XYZ file of C-alpha atoms in Angstrom:
748
model
C -4.653 -29.921 20.629
C -2.668 -29.733 18.260
C -4.084 -26.756 16.863
C -3.633 -25.235 20.295
C -0.016 -25.872 20.843
C 0.617 -24.519 17.372
C -1.015 -21.429 18.112
C 0.587 -20.893 21.422
C 4.048 -21.521 20.104
C 3.135 -18.619 17.258
C 2.206 -16.888 20.233
C 5.172 -17.389 22.489
C 6.878 -16.212 19.431
C 5.857 -13.102 18.205
C 6.354 -12.199 22.288
C 10.474 -13.086 21.915
C 10.741 -10.188 19.366
C 11.816 -7.429 21.648
C 9.356 -4.304 21.885
C 10.813 -1.084 20.279
C 11.542 2.115 22.464
C 10.207 5.425 21.332
C 9.915 9.263 22.391
C 5.790 11.009 22.362
C 6.869 14.240 21.313
C 4.382 15.589 24.896
C 7.236 14.595 26.662
C 9.051 16.995 25.273
C 6.320 20.134 25.354
C 7.428 22.935 22.951
C 10.179 20.633 21.431
C 10.744 21.643 17.699
C 10.120 18.441 15.130
C 13.242 17.405 13.320
C 14.323 18.402 10.011
C 13.875 15.610 7.429
C 17.776 15.882 5.901
C 19.181 12.681 7.288
C 21.528 14.626 9.051
C 20.350 13.167 12.647
C 21.787 16.283 14.411
C 18.655 17.779 15.811
C 18.415 18.062 19.700
C 15.727 15.747 20.107
C 17.602 12.109 18.794
C 19.863 13.384 21.965
C 16.915 12.537 23.998
C 15.307 9.852 21.808
C 16.202 6.301 23.181
C 17.958 4.067 21.065
C 17.481 0.496 19.905
C 20.575 -1.561 18.476
C 20.093 -5.246 18.950
C 19.661 -5.924 15.548
C 20.115 -9.758 14.348
C 21.721 -11.028 11.130
C 19.085 -13.009 8.988
C 21.051 -14.096 5.385
C 22.524 -15.807 4.118
C 22.248 -17.521 7.725
C 21.055 -16.319 11.094
C 23.685 -15.115 13.894
C 22.977 -13.101 17.062
C 24.327 -10.340 16.410
C 24.966 -7.868 13.274
C 28.863 -7.862 13.998
C 30.966 -5.433 12.531
C 27.473 -4.005 10.564
C 26.077 -1.888 13.729
C 22.761 -0.570 13.462
C 20.549 1.675 15.997
C 16.858 3.223 15.337
C 15.155 5.883 17.048
C 11.971 6.511 17.109
C 9.645 9.555 17.591
C 5.870 9.492 17.810
C 4.262 12.502 16.820
C 0.385 13.423 16.524
C 0.300 13.175 13.387
C 3.655 11.030 11.562
C 5.982 8.440 13.191
C 9.490 10.069 12.828
C 12.433 6.942 12.605
C 16.210 8.116 12.719
C 18.820 5.552 11.114
C 22.296 4.908 12.201
C 24.312 2.304 9.929
C 27.855 1.436 10.411
C 30.187 -0.111 7.886
C 33.524 -1.435 8.424
C 33.965 -0.210 4.782
C 32.392 3.025 4.105
C 33.943 3.077 0.208
C 31.894 -0.257 -0.427
C 28.896 1.406 0.352
C 26.616 1.274 -2.720
C 24.480 4.495 -2.869
C 23.365 5.266 -6.642
C 20.603 7.617 -7.339
C 17.175 5.747 -8.697
C 13.893 6.527 -9.422
C 10.993 5.163 -7.016
C 10.575 1.435 -6.885
C 14.160 1.109 -8.166
C 15.981 -0.210 -5.277
C 17.334 -3.176 -5.903
C 19.554 -5.753 -3.943
C 22.531 -4.324 -5.295
C 21.993 -0.893 -3.302
C 22.879 -1.002 0.965
C 19.299 0.070 2.205
C 17.132 0.037 5.391
C 13.851 -0.950 5.216
C 10.662 -0.203 7.905
C 7.620 -2.595 7.779
C 4.722 -1.577 9.662
C 1.541 -3.709 9.817
C -0.992 -1.348 11.958
C -3.508 -3.869 11.851
C -1.533 -6.095 14.035
C -2.274 -9.637 12.305
C 1.100 -10.407 10.677
C -0.538 -10.815 7.673
C -0.300 -7.808 5.496
C 2.751 -4.944 6.166
C 3.152 -1.276 3.932
C 6.943 -0.718 3.919
C 9.116 2.257 2.887
C 12.633 1.483 1.479
C 15.581 3.907 1.782
C 19.181 3.371 0.617
C 22.233 5.047 0.785
C 21.676 7.701 -1.238
C 18.055 8.994 -0.396
C 16.269 7.035 -3.174
C 12.867 5.263 -1.979
C 10.639 2.594 -2.582
C 7.456 1.587 -1.251
C 4.555 -0.676 -1.638
C 2.843 -3.581 0.411
C 4.205 -7.176 1.842
C 1.354 -10.161 1.820
C 2.592 -12.907 3.995
C 0.106 -15.293 2.204
C 1.985 -14.776 -0.928
C 5.815 -13.647 0.946
C 5.703 -11.352 -1.867
C 6.306 -7.523 -2.415
C 3.997 -5.542 -4.358
C 6.007 -2.266 -5.115
C 2.649 -0.701 -6.996
C 1.261 1.365 -4.088
C 3.069 4.250 -3.267
C 2.670 6.225 -0.382
C 3.465 10.212 -1.874
C 3.595 11.875 1.257
C 6.454 9.748 3.224
C 9.679 12.301 3.724
C 12.989 10.554 3.502
C 16.753 11.984 3.512
C 20.016 10.500 3.807
C 23.229 11.728 4.912
C 27.014 9.482 3.865
C 29.237 9.868 6.707
C 32.816 8.999 7.337
C 31.694 5.116 8.953
C 28.523 4.493 6.671
C 25.248 6.472 6.652
C 22.108 7.715 8.442
C 18.890 8.369 7.125
C 15.723 9.906 8.212
C 11.749 9.035 7.621
C 9.177 10.414 8.509
C 5.700 8.685 7.947
C 2.696 10.163 8.130
C -0.470 8.199 10.160
C -2.573 9.806 6.897
C -0.255 7.254 4.636
C -0.898 4.141 6.992
C -4.316 2.439 6.792
C -5.568 0.569 10.140
C -8.906 0.134 12.004
C -10.169 2.856 14.035
C -10.667 1.160 17.174
C -7.731 -1.823 16.422
C -7.894 -4.551 19.362
C -4.103 -5.264 18.572
C -1.318 -3.380 18.751
C 1.177 -1.774 15.948
C 3.634 -4.306 14.586
C 7.150 -3.066 12.770
C 10.683 -4.597 11.970
C 13.791 -2.628 10.772
C 15.726 -4.741 8.057
C 19.186 -2.873 6.738
C 20.574 -4.625 3.773
C 24.562 -4.794 2.475
C 25.326 -5.921 -0.605
C 28.820 -7.220 -0.571
C 30.397 -10.445 -2.117
C 27.583 -12.335 -0.105
C 24.629 -10.522 0.478
C 23.805 -9.523 4.087
C 20.463 -9.062 6.171
C 20.130 -7.594 9.021
C 16.844 -7.230 11.415
C 15.661 -5.862 14.676
C 13.919 -9.575 15.558
C 15.335 -12.856 15.409
C 14.337 -13.973 12.187
C 15.376 -17.202 10.560
C 15.441 -18.525 6.951
C 13.178 -21.478 8.888
C 10.018 -18.614 9.611
C 7.405 -19.373 6.875
C 7.311 -15.281 6.057
C 8.983 -12.202 6.826
C 6.007 -10.751 9.306
C 6.426 -14.200 11.566
C 7.885 -12.167 14.034
C 7.511 -8.196 14.662
C 7.698 -6.125 17.096
C 5.089 -3.494 19.200
C 6.056 -0.386 20.478
C 7.235 -0.197 24.325
C 4.650 2.199 25.278
C 2.188 1.784 22.607
C -0.785 3.759 23.976
C 1.258 6.856 23.149
C 0.295 6.198 19.419
C -3.139 5.725 20.229
C -3.856 8.870 21.245
C -3.365 10.284 17.945
C -4.505 7.494 15.350
C -8.016 8.628 15.888
C -7.447 12.427 14.368
C -5.311 10.871 11.495
C -7.405 12.471 8.857
C -6.862 14.251 5.935
C -7.913 16.265 2.449
C -6.028 15.991 -0.516
C -6.968 17.238 -3.992
C -4.235 17.108 -6.791
C -4.938 18.213 -10.201
C -2.992 16.850 -13.550
C -2.802 19.513 -16.583
C -1.771 17.340 -19.825
C -1.171 19.524 -23.116
C -0.305 17.117 -25.872
C 0.653 18.669 -29.500
C 1.164 16.137 -32.795
C -1.244 13.245 -33.236
C -2.001 12.869 -36.528
C -5.284 13.210 -36.237
C -5.598 16.782 -34.335
C -3.897 19.808 -36.191
C -3.675 22.033 -32.712
C -2.657 20.921 -29.241
C -5.464 18.796 -26.978
C -5.158 19.625 -23.289
C -6.885 17.464 -20.559
C -7.426 18.907 -16.936
C -7.915 15.770 -14.422
C -8.771 16.273 -11.035
C -8.198 13.706 -8.328
C -9.083 13.685 -4.441
C -8.599 11.759 -1.361
C -10.565 12.085 2.080
C -9.885 10.803 4.811
C -12.973 11.629 7.531
C -11.642 9.423 10.112
C -9.262 6.806 10.108
C -10.404 3.682 9.609
C -12.580 5.824 5.916
C -10.639 6.065 2.594
C -12.763 8.022 0.037
C -11.188 8.476 -3.511
C -12.405 10.206 -6.433
C -10.854 10.942 -10.174
C -12.814 12.794 -12.980
C -10.765 12.604 -16.262
C -7.825 10.837 -15.153
C -5.225 11.076 -18.030
C -3.012 7.684 -18.561
C -0.740 8.545 -21.530
C 1.985 9.263 -20.193
C 2.065 5.723 -17.942
C 5.657 4.299 -17.992
C 5.562 1.662 -20.753
C 5.073 -1.740 -20.196
C 8.086 -4.111 -20.237
C 8.221 -6.043 -23.589
C 6.669 -9.588 -23.994
C 7.177 -12.755 -26.702
C 3.302 -12.975 -27.326
C 3.674 -13.908 -31.395
C 3.472 -18.391 -30.407
C 1.260 -17.986 -26.960
C -2.818 -18.860 -27.138
C -3.283 -16.947 -24.075
C -3.924 -13.286 -22.727
C -0.938 -12.469 -20.799
C -1.188 -10.409 -17.312
C 0.007 -6.849 -17.201
C 0.743 -5.268 -13.894
C -1.439 -2.202 -13.004
C 0.697 1.389 -13.050
C -1.744 4.072 -11.996
C -2.010 5.644 -8.726
C -5.802 5.832 -8.429
C -6.084 1.775 -9.162
C -3.666 0.984 -6.258
C -5.908 2.046 -2.986
C -6.700 -0.367 -1.289
C -5.182 -2.959 -3.624
C -4.947 -5.623 -0.176
C -8.498 -5.220 0.770
C -8.982 -6.023 -3.022
C -7.895 -9.506 -2.139
C -5.890 -10.104 -5.689
C -3.611 -12.996 -6.012
C -0.625 -12.487 -8.411
C 0.277 -15.088 -11.155
C 2.101 -18.185 -9.899
C 5.052 -19.970 -11.247
C 2.661 -21.234 -14.450
C 1.493 -17.847 -14.843
C -1.835 -18.201 -13.728
C -3.841 -14.994 -11.897
C -6.110 -16.874 -10.252
C -7.011 -13.604 -7.912
C -7.708 -11.635 -10.856
C -10.371 -13.512 -12.239
C -12.422 -11.055 -9.851
C -11.705 -7.968 -10.851
C -8.212 -6.770 -13.131
C -8.280 -2.714 -13.239
C -6.381 -2.899 -16.965
C -9.975 -3.850 -18.141
C -10.509 0.098 -17.518
C -8.829 1.992 -20.408
C -10.161 5.182 -20.667
C -12.298 6.022 -17.555
C -13.962 9.210 -17.786
C -14.685 9.284 -14.037
C -13.944 7.224 -10.813
C -15.286 6.639 -6.952
C -13.569 4.405 -4.412
C -14.649 3.721 -0.580
C -12.505 1.653 1.501
C -13.163 0.404 5.533
C -11.418 -1.320 7.656
C -12.431 -2.307 10.748
C -11.113 -4.955 13.686
C -12.423 -7.537 12.708
C -13.743 -6.791 8.604
C -12.659 -4.412 6.254
C -14.234 -3.408 2.779
C -14.198 -2.085 -0.469
C -16.247 -0.802 -3.612
C -15.298 1.047 -6.827
C -17.513 2.539 -9.527
C -16.175 3.929 -12.807
C -17.048 4.694 -16.162
C -14.726 4.007 -19.284
C -14.991 5.795 -22.339
C -13.230 1.976 -24.051
C -10.512 1.896 -26.847
C -9.329 -1.340 -25.430
C -9.839 -4.833 -25.645
C -12.068 -7.471 -24.499
C -11.493 -11.130 -23.813
C -13.227 -14.059 -24.747
C -11.587 -16.703 -22.994
C -11.799 -20.496 -24.636
C -10.167 -23.810 -23.115
C -7.570 -23.659 -26.207
C -7.160 -19.663 -26.704
C -8.401 -16.215 -25.658
C -10.108 -14.431 -28.493
C -9.354 -10.625 -28.002
C -11.754 -8.398 -29.871
C -11.663 -4.260 -30.313
C -14.244 -2.527 -27.571
C -15.239 1.186 -28.570
C -18.648 0.945 -26.337
C -18.556 3.398 -23.205
C -19.495 1.033 -20.350
C -19.894 1.193 -16.128
C -18.668 -0.594 -14.044
C -18.699 -1.299 -10.168
C -16.948 -3.972 -7.781
C -17.338 -4.395 -4.495
C -15.573 -6.615 -1.536
C -16.497 -7.456 2.032
C -14.044 -9.567 3.848
C -14.659 -10.595 7.648
C -12.010 -12.330 9.744
C -14.293 -15.568 11.107
C -11.449 -16.405 13.811
C -7.616 -15.526 14.587
C -6.489 -17.305 11.417
C -10.047 -17.494 9.042
C -11.507 -15.008 6.948
C -14.414 -15.125 4.146
C -15.373 -12.642 1.758
C -18.213 -12.195 -0.300
C -17.730 -9.897 -3.827
C -19.876 -8.132 -6.560
C -18.287 -7.474 -9.965
C -20.901 -5.647 -12.406
C -20.112 -4.089 -15.774
C -23.037 -2.548 -18.106
C -22.273 -1.531 -22.005
C -23.810 1.502 -23.290
C -25.889 -1.371 -25.432
C -27.541 -2.989 -22.679
C -24.929 -5.352 -22.588
C -24.223 -6.571 -19.186
C -21.676 -8.947 -17.579
C -22.273 -9.668 -13.561
C -19.751 -12.278 -10.966
C -20.813 -12.833 -7.161
C -18.583 -15.318 -5.186
C -17.201 -16.159 -1.908
C -13.061 -16.709 -1.420
C -11.463 -17.666 2.123
C -8.491 -18.127 3.548
C -7.163 -20.073 6.636
C -4.259 -20.982 8.465
C -4.944 -24.318 10.378
C -1.159 -24.291 11.649
C 2.028 -22.271 11.449
C 3.142 -24.099 8.582
C -0.319 -24.434 6.810
C -2.640 -22.250 4.585
C -5.640 -23.249 2.630
C -7.094 -20.596 -0.412
C -9.899 -20.774 -2.669
C -12.665 -18.897 -4.307
C -16.212 -19.856 -5.885
C -17.456 -17.456 -8.073
C -20.371 -17.680 -10.254
C -20.990 -15.549 -13.825
C -24.092 -14.151 -16.106
C -23.326 -12.539 -18.993
C -26.254 -10.642 -20.975
C -26.044 -10.000 -24.364
C -28.621 -9.444 -27.557
C -31.296 -11.007 -25.426
C -29.591 -14.423 -24.730
C -27.964 -15.454 -21.018
C -24.976 -17.103 -20.370
C -24.222 -18.916 -16.976
C -20.673 -19.903 -15.742
C -19.099 -20.714 -12.490
C -15.247 -20.521 -11.262
C -13.428 -22.542 -8.370
C -10.083 -22.752 -6.838
C -9.092 -24.079 -3.884
C -5.237 -24.165 -2.909
C -2.974 -25.936 0.023
C 0.319 -24.387 0.939
C 2.570 -25.860 3.409
C 5.976 -24.227 4.375
C 8.227 -26.529 6.976
C 11.473 -26.476 7.856
C 11.870 -29.162 5.578
C 9.577 -30.516 2.665
C 7.420 -27.444 1.158
C 4.819 -27.775 -1.141
C 1.417 -26.380 -3.281
C -1.398 -28.018 -4.572
C -4.033 -26.111 -6.340
C -7.089 -27.497 -7.856
C -9.006 -25.115 -10.250
C -12.423 -25.251 -12.366
C -13.987 -22.839 -14.740
C -16.858 -23.866 -16.663
C -17.247 -23.332 -20.554
C -19.578 -20.170 -19.901
C -17.130 -18.492 -17.336
C -16.983 -14.958 -18.358
C -15.954 -11.062 -16.274
C -15.300 -8.026 -18.417
C -13.877 -6.802 -15.262
C -11.749 -9.584 -14.407
C -8.669 -11.431 -16.219
C -10.146 -14.324 -17.499
C -8.055 -15.522 -20.712
C -9.052 -19.631 -20.314
C -12.349 -20.845 -19.282
C -13.908 -24.855 -20.090
C -10.966 -26.269 -18.106
C -9.900 -28.245 -15.162
C -6.174 -27.357 -13.618
C -4.460 -29.768 -10.871
C -0.969 -28.477 -10.142
C 1.407 -29.076 -7.473
C 4.798 -27.765 -6.680
C 7.400 -29.595 -4.214
C 10.714 -27.445 -3.174
C 13.226 -29.412 -0.602
C 15.480 -26.105 0.396
C 18.663 -26.723 1.878
C 21.028 -24.244 3.764
C 24.836 -24.634 3.452
C 26.819 -22.743 6.311
C 30.022 -24.157 5.767
C 31.852 -21.212 4.093
C 31.814 -22.870 0.228
C 30.760 -21.110 -2.872
C 26.791 -22.442 -2.653
C 25.071 -20.603 0.391
C 21.597 -22.783 -0.147
C 20.432 -24.603 -3.141
C 16.732 -26.228 -3.431
C 15.543 -29.334 -5.272
C 12.329 -28.611 -6.890
C 9.364 -31.222 -8.728
C 6.507 -29.632 -10.548
C 3.432 -31.127 -12.192
C 0.649 -29.635 -13.646
C -2.421 -30.841 -15.728
C -5.119 -29.538 -17.428
C -8.355 -30.773 -18.800
C -10.422 -29.323 -21.368
C -14.101 -30.138 -20.454
C -17.116 -31.086 -22.949
C -18.031 -28.316 -24.645
C -19.563 -28.380 -28.215
C -19.696 -25.246 -29.188
C -15.822 -25.030 -28.738
C -15.303 -28.259 -30.810
C -15.089 -30.050 -27.527
C -16.896 -33.086 -28.173
C -15.448 -34.682 -25.052
C -12.971 -34.243 -22.050
C -9.538 -33.949 -22.969
C -5.988 -33.292 -22.311
C -4.955 -29.230 -23.215
C -1.554 -29.367 -20.995
C 0.773 -31.906 -18.741
C 4.024 -31.250 -17.573
C 6.715 -32.245 -15.366
C 9.012 -30.116 -14.257
C 12.320 -31.440 -12.035
C 14.638 -28.322 -11.603
C 16.867 -26.663 -9.238
C 17.690 -23.378 -7.396
C 20.964 -22.484 -6.325
C 22.786 -19.138 -4.345
C 25.994 -18.094 -4.508
C 28.469 -15.221 -4.231
C 27.264 -11.234 -5.336
C 23.416 -12.340 -5.243
C 23.746 -14.717 -7.877
C 21.252 -17.366 -8.376
C 21.507 -19.842 -10.933
C 17.970 -21.950 -11.529
C 16.894 -24.395 -13.791
C 14.208 -26.990 -15.027
C 13.429 -30.370 -17.599
C 10.210 -29.477 -19.180
C 8.480 -32.927 -20.079
C 5.437 -31.934 -21.460
C 1.827 -33.088 -23.632
C 0.583 -30.128 -25.135
C -2.868 -29.569 -27.588
C -3.249 -27.184 -29.767
C -6.431 -27.080 -30.668
C -9.405 -29.253 -29.907
C -9.748 -32.706 -31.191
C -5.889 -31.897 -32.763
C -2.827 -34.028 -31.881
C -1.523 -34.406 -28.727
C 2.131 -33.177 -28.893
C 5.265 -34.176 -26.935
C 7.802 -30.902 -27.054
C 10.314 -31.553 -24.141
C 12.763 -28.618 -23.211
C 15.385 -27.499 -20.862
C 15.262 -24.005 -19.402
C 18.359 -22.525 -17.922
C 18.832 -19.017 -16.064
C 20.469 -16.681 -14.383
C 20.432 -13.691 -11.996
C 23.459 -11.716 -10.154
C 24.150 -8.634 -8.975
C 27.946 -8.269 -9.779
C 28.989 -5.245 -7.944
C 28.496 -1.481 -8.135
C 28.521 -0.636 -11.956
C 27.127 -3.386 -13.453
C 24.419 -4.029 -11.146
C 21.711 -6.699 -12.669
C 22.519 -9.136 -15.250
C 19.780 -11.479 -16.034
C 19.772 -14.603 -18.446
C 17.149 -17.031 -19.183
C 16.975 -19.643 -22.115
C 14.229 -22.730 -22.801
C 15.766 -24.853 -25.620
C 14.278 -27.903 -27.003
C 11.016 -28.618 -29.045
C 8.479 -26.289 -28.532
C 4.837 -26.108 -29.529
C 4.015 -24.100 -32.957
C 0.811 -22.700 -32.166
C -0.621 -21.888 -35.291
C 0.747 -24.823 -37.453
C -0.241 -27.335 -34.822
C 3.378 -28.821 -34.803
C 6.266 -29.134 -32.935
C 9.768 -28.028 -34.396
C 12.886 -27.314 -32.766
C 13.526 -23.705 -31.509
C 14.427 -21.381 -28.575
C 13.033 -18.474 -25.798
C 15.764 -16.512 -24.987
C 15.288 -12.767 -22.539
C 17.956 -11.237 -20.902
C 18.679 -7.803 -19.397
C 22.024 -5.823 -18.441
C 21.703 -2.647 -16.246
C 24.613 -0.854 -16.017
C 25.188 2.176 -13.459
C 28.204 5.166 -13.650
C 29.160 7.952 -11.203
C 29.783 10.725 -13.377
C 32.994 12.989 -12.646
C 32.211 16.354 -10.695
C 32.815 18.485 -13.067
C 29.888 16.854 -15.425
C 27.899 17.638 -12.201
C 28.186 14.312 -10.033
C 25.218 12.882 -11.895
C 24.207 9.440 -12.224
C 24.049 7.704 -15.752
C 22.011 3.902 -15.723
C 21.462 2.065 -18.805
C 19.403 -0.927 -18.777
C 19.198 -3.318 -21.737
C 16.245 -5.993 -22.222
C 16.093 -8.638 -25.209
C 13.682 -11.250 -26.047
C 14.185 -13.497 -28.917
C 12.050 -16.926 -29.659
C 12.260 -18.798 -32.823
C 10.500 -22.208 -33.966
C 11.556 -24.600 -36.868
C 9.303 -25.880 -40.037
C 10.220 -29.457 -40.688
C 12.985 -28.557 -43.373
C 14.801 -26.859 -41.320
C 14.016 -23.820 -41.456
C 12.488 -20.926 -39.388
C 9.034 -21.188 -39.481
C 8.630 -18.204 -36.629
C 10.774 -15.710 -35.552
C 10.268 -13.304 -32.602
C 12.161 -10.546 -31.046
C 11.107 -7.674 -28.431
C 13.906 -5.004 -27.698
C 13.658 -2.352 -24.860
C 16.575 -0.012 -24.069
C 16.395 2.756 -21.375
C 18.669 5.429 -20.431
C 18.628 7.536 -17.157
C 20.247 10.345 -16.191
C 19.657 11.316 -12.767
C 20.301 14.844 -11.017
C 18.688 14.061 -7.881
C 16.256 11.380 -6.530
C 13.206 13.726 -7.564
C 14.829 14.654 -11.143
C 16.155 12.465 -13.743
C 15.383 12.227 -18.129
C 15.097 9.223 -19.214
C 14.777 8.239 -22.832
C 13.306 4.853 -23.627
C 13.354 2.646 -27.356
C 10.917 -0.133 -27.491
C 10.310 -2.469 -30.356
C 9.528 -5.650 -31.618
C 9.136 -8.082 -34.366
C 7.127 -11.115 -35.414
C 8.228 -12.636 -39.085
C 6.138 -16.111 -40.343
C 7.336 -17.798 -42.947
C 4.807 -19.207 -45.648
C 4.626 -22.432 -46.526
C 1.902 -24.607 -47.924
C -1.735 -23.938 -45.992
C 0.105 -21.400 -43.676
C -0.031 -18.205 -44.917
C 3.331 -16.031 -43.733
C 3.622 -12.094 -42.763
C 5.475 -9.581 -40.700
C 4.552 -7.494 -37.859
C 6.578 -5.072 -36.361
C 6.364 -2.022 -33.916
C 8.207 0.608 -32.161
C 7.997 3.481 -29.982
C 10.425 6.074 -28.702
C 9.990 8.392 -25.668
C 12.161 11.757 -24.256
C 11.328 13.016 -20.969
C 12.394 14.982 -18.098
C 10.647 13.886 -15.116
C 10.906 15.537 -11.864
C 9.256 16.024 -8.211
C 9.067 18.376 -5.756
C 7.823 16.479 -2.586
C 4.215 14.904 -2.775
C 1.859 17.351 -4.301
C 3.505 18.653 -7.003
C 5.598 16.633 -10.104
C 5.836 18.014 -13.822
C 6.946 15.669 -17.107
C 7.912 17.429 -20.103
C 8.806 14.836 -23.427
C 8.521 13.360 -26.927
C 7.140 10.365 -28.229
C 7.679 8.695 -31.479
C 5.539 5.443 -32.662
C 4.821 3.141 -35.755
C 1.917 0.549 -34.713
C 2.720 -1.533 -37.739
C 5.581 -1.611 -40.144
C 3.348 -0.282 -43.188
C 2.031 2.489 -40.968
C 2.721 6.226 -40.583
C 5.166 7.562 -37.739
C 3.282 9.142 -35.400
C 4.886 12.459 -33.128
C 3.801 13.864 -30.329
C 4.907 16.409 -27.973
C 3.640 17.107 -24.162
C 3.500 18.826 -21.196
C 2.265 17.604 -18.180
C 1.874 18.929 -14.510
C 0.508 18.168 -11.212
C -0.112 20.129 -8.194
C -1.710 19.221 -5.070
C -3.281 20.801 -2.143
C -3.471 19.172 1.358
C -6.382 20.633 2.541
């Protein structure tokens, strides 16, 4: 009865969201579709109905938008949804509308976001965010994780903005071809519009009566007032796109003449519920550099997010879960696309049905990366030059309105006959509005040199998101022989238990603190008995108690911190150390010039992994972002500077520095328009180990610089011209390279 009551409550809450009025184009006869220029002066917008019932969501809920009046109009055409958005502002001079690269729309910018859930289940939504200059960000939002994934790009979405004396206006054309939905969906499409206003206090307004007590952003979504007009065009939403990419590089030390690569990528949507992708000889050499990470005192492989377009299609169907607050990426055990280093060809098929969905991909990798071999106390990485073929497939079925079960297979075969395979199941369920269960059970087999090794991995998670205490509890076990050459498996032969408690408070007294959270996190990691890894008996690897806090104040300033009460073991049968420390951090968006400030310091005792001892030390990371509009006589362009630093030290027993490491990245951008920029990026790193009895010293250093002119003309054409300078080690010769990349596509 309790379950039925909660289900009814959720259903009633969903119905409480007002429907969005819209205008189907068949009601206009031969009317001309609006031009996407942000002006809202087309005749059709004088006819389309307007929705203005926006409410304040943050920092606290209110039944209206006050002076920040917002309006949305929707036009439904046979092949797209077109939105007109009008944002009034009582202080238009305070509107923050910088030019920005794709997916760089941060909380310091005035922006409007469209959220569309084409499946109607209020579990995953595609979003497009446009700031007041017309710059765009897009991606997926997951209700299960309550977080955004900005990696997917919907390149055929058109957007434009216009500044007005009393605010700004935006037009967005979202083709049905870039929305993912079943052919005969039984649930109506759901939508939401939100507006962000960065002032001394960050304001957010939504087109639904959403409050901070709801478990996620998709708890209340709207439907169109006449959904049948949209349904008529969904089945015919087909597209065929072919993209070519020519890259010419010159200057590599091993090549005296220029090297050219022609790659092809095709996407075919034969009908609404099927998407087929293919790629041949893609060149990912000019993908943006990964963010620098301190790794000199790290035992386990570090997660790196995916940036390559081919792997981002259908990321929601892959069922991946990003790393949690402990840095554990359980959802990537089955498939981690960064294990593919140099693909020669790839095929992918994705199907979405009303009660099920599935995806499968096959690739050939030319090799040249690293192969991870996990253990309880560290990750070994081996250079891998062998060619390989891999296959991954996952099928997910909706067993009930709130429960889903998926099966998956992951295979990789190397050119010498070695094989890695994984079979498994994963599930997700919500027995109540505030409860969520997740988990998986995976079985692996590795066959190499005539020997087979079997392993398994299990995970169970319980998440509670109520109005008072919130918590998440996880249990995980990876057997000593669990491996997956297609997955991210940095640690095996362990059992891990963790729990996190949060007690949020929202303050409406007008004081400097808008909200705060009390936090308590606990973790226990045990190594399982494994004589092959010198683990003769079960023993603790790491245990932690972390009481902490989080505060939100003016200028979107977040202050956070926690105490680390830890016990850590660096090697099997080694000593169980007690490195205790304090972590403090700050994130802020001070204003339109200094747009972002990040500082994080952990100070106290640190485990020196290589020396197997504890020493005083610290880890410091920071980021400063400056944005400035140049005067009109310099073109009125915009300049952005971003500086990141990371420093870490561990002291020796004699007081000297046993280990020093530093990483830095400088990024300078000159924006000519939302689709054209000049970028200079310099990244460098250094690790120094001081020699002492029984421990060799050494110095490692690397650096890379790139200067690139980046440009795009719509969804089908783009180009970049630039130069790279790099040095992989301090004693290695400097490598220089010039490159030109041109991308041309055809909508067939």
